[in-house]
Amino acid sequence: MIDIRPVLFVNGFLLLVLAAAMGIPAIVDLSAGDVDWKVFAVSSMVTAFSGLALIFGTRTRGRPSLSARQAFMLTTLAWVSTAAFAALPFAFSNLRLSPTDAVFEAMSGLTTTGATVIIGLDTAPRGILIWRALLNWLGGEGIIIMAVAILPLLRIGGMQVFRMETSDKTESIKPRITQVATAITLVYVVFTALAALAFWAAGMGRFDAVCHAMAAISTGGFSTSDAKLAHWNTAVQWVAIFAMMVGGSSFVLWTGPWRNGRPRILDDAQAHWYLMFIGTAAGVLALWQWAVNDMSLGIAVRHAAFNVVSTVTTTGFVSTDYGLWGGFAHVVFFILVFIGGCTGSTAGGVKIFRWELLFALAGIHLKRLLHPHGVFVIHYNQRPIAPSILDSVQGFVVMYFFTFALFALALSMVGVDFLTALSGSAAALANAGPGIGEVIGPFGSYRPLPDSAKWILSFEMMLGRLELFTVAVLFSRSYWRE
Amino acid sequence: MIDIRPVLFVNGFLLLVLAAAMGIPAIVDLSAGDVDWKVFAVSSMVTAFSGLALIFGTRTRGRPSLSARQAFMLTTLAWVSTAAFAALPFAFSNLRLSPTDAVFEAMSGLTTTGATVIIGLDTAPRGILIWRALLNWLGGEGIIIMAVAILPLLRIGGMQVFRMETSDKTESIKPRITQVATAITLVYVVFTALAALAFWAAGMGRFDAVCHAMAAISTGGFSTSDAKLAHWNTAVQWVAIFAMMVGGSSFVLWTGPWRNGRPRILDDAQAHWYLMFIGTAAGVLALWQWAVNDMSLGIAVRHAAFNVVSTVTTTGFVSTDYGLWGGFAHVVFFILVFIGGCTGSTAGGVKIFRWELLFALAGIHLKRLLHPHGVFVIHYNQRPIAPSILDSVQGFVVMYFFTFALFALALSMVGVDFLTALSGSAAALANAGPGIGEVIGPFGSYRPLPDSAKWILSFEMMLGRLELFTVAVLFSRSYWRE
Ligand SMILES: [K+]
Ligand SMILES: [K+]
């Protein structure tokens, strides 16, 4: 049997963080004179009490240390339990969301998916709006830490490539991880603050600026307007483009030590592909809109850049209804949602580094056909990549498409139409937010979907956020055997 | 430089076979009093002359033997050149297809895709109808021989698993392959004859029975009616179900030596999965149609079995408009088209054995997360599978989805709508035939598509038929270097 106590112990601390975070919307509502502050205060107390109960009920002597099995359970349980408690304010506030809707909204927030069931954001109480932004932001922080500290050790989908990054030095691994996590958190906070300032300088109100900064850096995509970023001016949209791009980059590479006086991200293979890819996709789409659909060049560039960046970084902000751009744009956006941002970012999807390795592998497959006995080694960031890592990466990508198909099937079984099932499954798995079509398209809403579909999507968001295998392993026989 | 002479030499023989085949529609038209017989006669002479020119222009002393490089070029060139000559009758007959349409129809026939640009099949001259059936049938034969004799040696997408099958004995490999190819051809002819008899016994006219037998065993799917198999009765449809299933099975396993007095196919892992998979998918869909859409059970079973078998075997026959079955059926059929039949069959798609290996790999990926130093070996048909083979399989599947996305993108760029681009790309790549939606759905036609889309699809059919890498390698730098 697995000793579940250390798992619950750490989970207790996460609930305490969540409870503390609930204080913020309580204060916001209180100062705005909204009675919802009581809902947040009570939710906070319930969450804090549960967290403390877990901590004191399961503490053991000595420093808790986690086995791989326990780490798998912890990551999954962390998202399930925080989503459950984070749903409380949605259910009991004046919005009166059903339990299903409340859990969907909370899971969508914490996984930085940003799919929403709330209509009427422009007039929603500020407490709820800041709570949604906070869920995005905390979820984004959680996912970066997980990607840097836990997934590489668990060897999920080739993430072991990034193990070395955190243990460059000869120090022992644990304090090094704490140090890196602290540095990343600092970077995360600074970028969010800069984004908020920039949004404000570009013309947003202070409250909206803070909410959108949190949603952009976390690539969560919750907005304070039903029209998302189409509600704001051109300058705000350009700020959002840069903020989302930062959110989709590897945060660890913004931390020290800098090499030759410049951040490590400038020399990173993944960052280069990320920029090249976004540049190419946005360029092609801008030209298309300009040449084929007669959009003026400036507007075409802005909207193409905005929505390409939003989709590749899986943020889900929208600057205009690209659903009206025709078949080519439809296919482009449908494909882009599978790409994903950089590893160690807040973005979802397959991730750029995996595509890089797959691309290199395809070349080797071709070479091997002609030179069956040749030895080919793939290098990534000047380091040779072991076959076992390539195997993990390929396994991940196949599993990704398999999961996509399985959940599309499940969605269609509960009565969701073809386009919504397909694009909804892709968007939930990539934690991207909007899908394609009438229902869940750029300016659509997940509200009209049946409850069963919302549970399916909530589960898929979590699966995608935790890189599939972290959750899937819990359902394997060998996990529970001995 | 590659010595292209042996390639052209073998190609010349293929053209002679094609020229001889053109004699059949010529005779059919002549006996029906249709002047089109002249078109076939002239086309046959042109093709025969070209074939002879190639043979005599490139013959060398001694037995021709092919290097891997030459084999890659031969397979691609074989489909390109035969499609070009096979298009002649379409362009010059009374149908007067445009060059684009003629090549599309010929390539669609020879790759056993069965997508058609001809409307009005029910009143079309018999010569054209038998020519289409013959293209399916010859293409099917070609692909089986290729899968048994060439692809395993070239190690395409893990096909090396099947190399041993042809060299069980201690004999030298070449006569063994000739022997196996002869046995397979015999089985192919016998099955086609049996299918024709069964179609005829079930109530089809003799001519239609022969055409449909050729189209079913080759999983080509060209029909003699615009309504495809919906034009005929229940008994005919059941015959088609079994004929298509035979077409999607590994033909080499029907040949000797039999073990313990039963065909080897009964003990084959791929055949088991194939049956189980078809049974499950058809069962679920039949229940769905019966319980959810109020179809009577007998009709639901027949239509579910028919269209599932037709899609999994990538035949493309249709018994009813399942486009009206709703979102769930849409998603099911969209996914099924990626599955594909057995290796060494006439079916396209990813193929059952690759899914089996991927499924086994997924299990191992999960186990490895918990036991990073464990050694896990995948067995297939009681034989251990080498890591390099698993690598090829994974590489193939990733490349498959990549190609699917790339061609969907290309189709949408030339003005094809989202659903047609996506399902058309999937159907062409799998050599399946019909797609989803208004245009190219179950009873739709490829005729309205723009010419550029037809060329894109023709190329994709060939790519899919030749298992991607056979063609892709010709576009790699290392193929042409040194
Ligand atoms: K998002
Ligand atoms: K077909």
mmCIF file of N, CA, C and O and ligand atoms in Angstrom, chain B residues 112-113 219-220 314-315 431-432, ligand 2:
data_model
loop_
_atom_site.group_PDB
_atom_site.id
_atom_site.type_symbol
_atom_site.label_atom_id
_atom_site.label_comp_id
_atom_site.label_asym_id
_atom_site.label_seq_id
_atom_site.Cartn_x
_atom_site.Cartn_y
_atom_site.Cartn_z
ATOM 1 N N THR B 112 -6.626 2.402 -54.862
ATOM 2 C CA THR B 112 -7.811 1.826 -54.210
ATOM 3 C C THR B 112 -8.485 2.815 -53.265
ATOM 4 O O THR B 112 -9.043 2.434 -52.245
ATOM 5 N N THR B 113 -8.417 4.105 -53.619
ATOM 6 C CA THR B 113 -9.109 5.099 -52.804
ATOM 7 C C THR B 113 -10.598 5.113 -53.131
ATOM 8 O O THR B 113 -11.451 5.123 -52.248
ATOM 9 N N THR B 219 -10.679 -3.480 -51.730
ATOM 10 C CA THR B 219 -11.111 -2.360 -50.881
ATOM 11 C C THR B 219 -10.996 -1.028 -51.627
ATOM 12 O O THR B 219 -10.720 0.005 -51.034
ATOM 13 N N GLY B 220 -11.247 -1.076 -52.931
ATOM 14 C CA GLY B 220 -11.161 0.137 -53.744
ATOM 15 C C GLY B 220 -12.424 0.974 -53.658
ATOM 16 O O GLY B 220 -12.374 2.185 -53.523
ATOM 17 N N THR B 314 -11.277 0.677 -45.254
ATOM 18 C CA THR B 314 -11.073 1.792 -46.187
ATOM 19 C C THR B 314 -11.588 1.458 -47.594
ATOM 20 O O THR B 314 -10.987 1.839 -48.586
ATOM 21 N N THR B 315 -12.721 0.738 -47.655
ATOM 22 C CA THR B 315 -13.315 0.444 -48.960
ATOM 23 C C THR B 315 -14.076 1.653 -49.490
ATOM 24 O O THR B 315 -13.898 2.072 -50.636
ATOM 25 N N ASN B 431 -6.730 6.217 -48.178
ATOM 26 C CA ASN B 431 -7.291 5.592 -49.376
ATOM 27 C C ASN B 431 -8.683 5.042 -49.110
ATOM 28 O O ASN B 431 -9.015 3.910 -49.476
ATOM 29 N N ALA B 432 -9.484 5.863 -48.428
ATOM 30 C CA ALA B 432 -10.791 5.402 -47.970
ATOM 31 C C ALA B 432 -11.925 5.788 -48.902
ATOM 32 O O ALA B 432 -12.909 5.071 -49.011
HETATM 33 K K K C 2 -11.265 2.830 -50.858
#
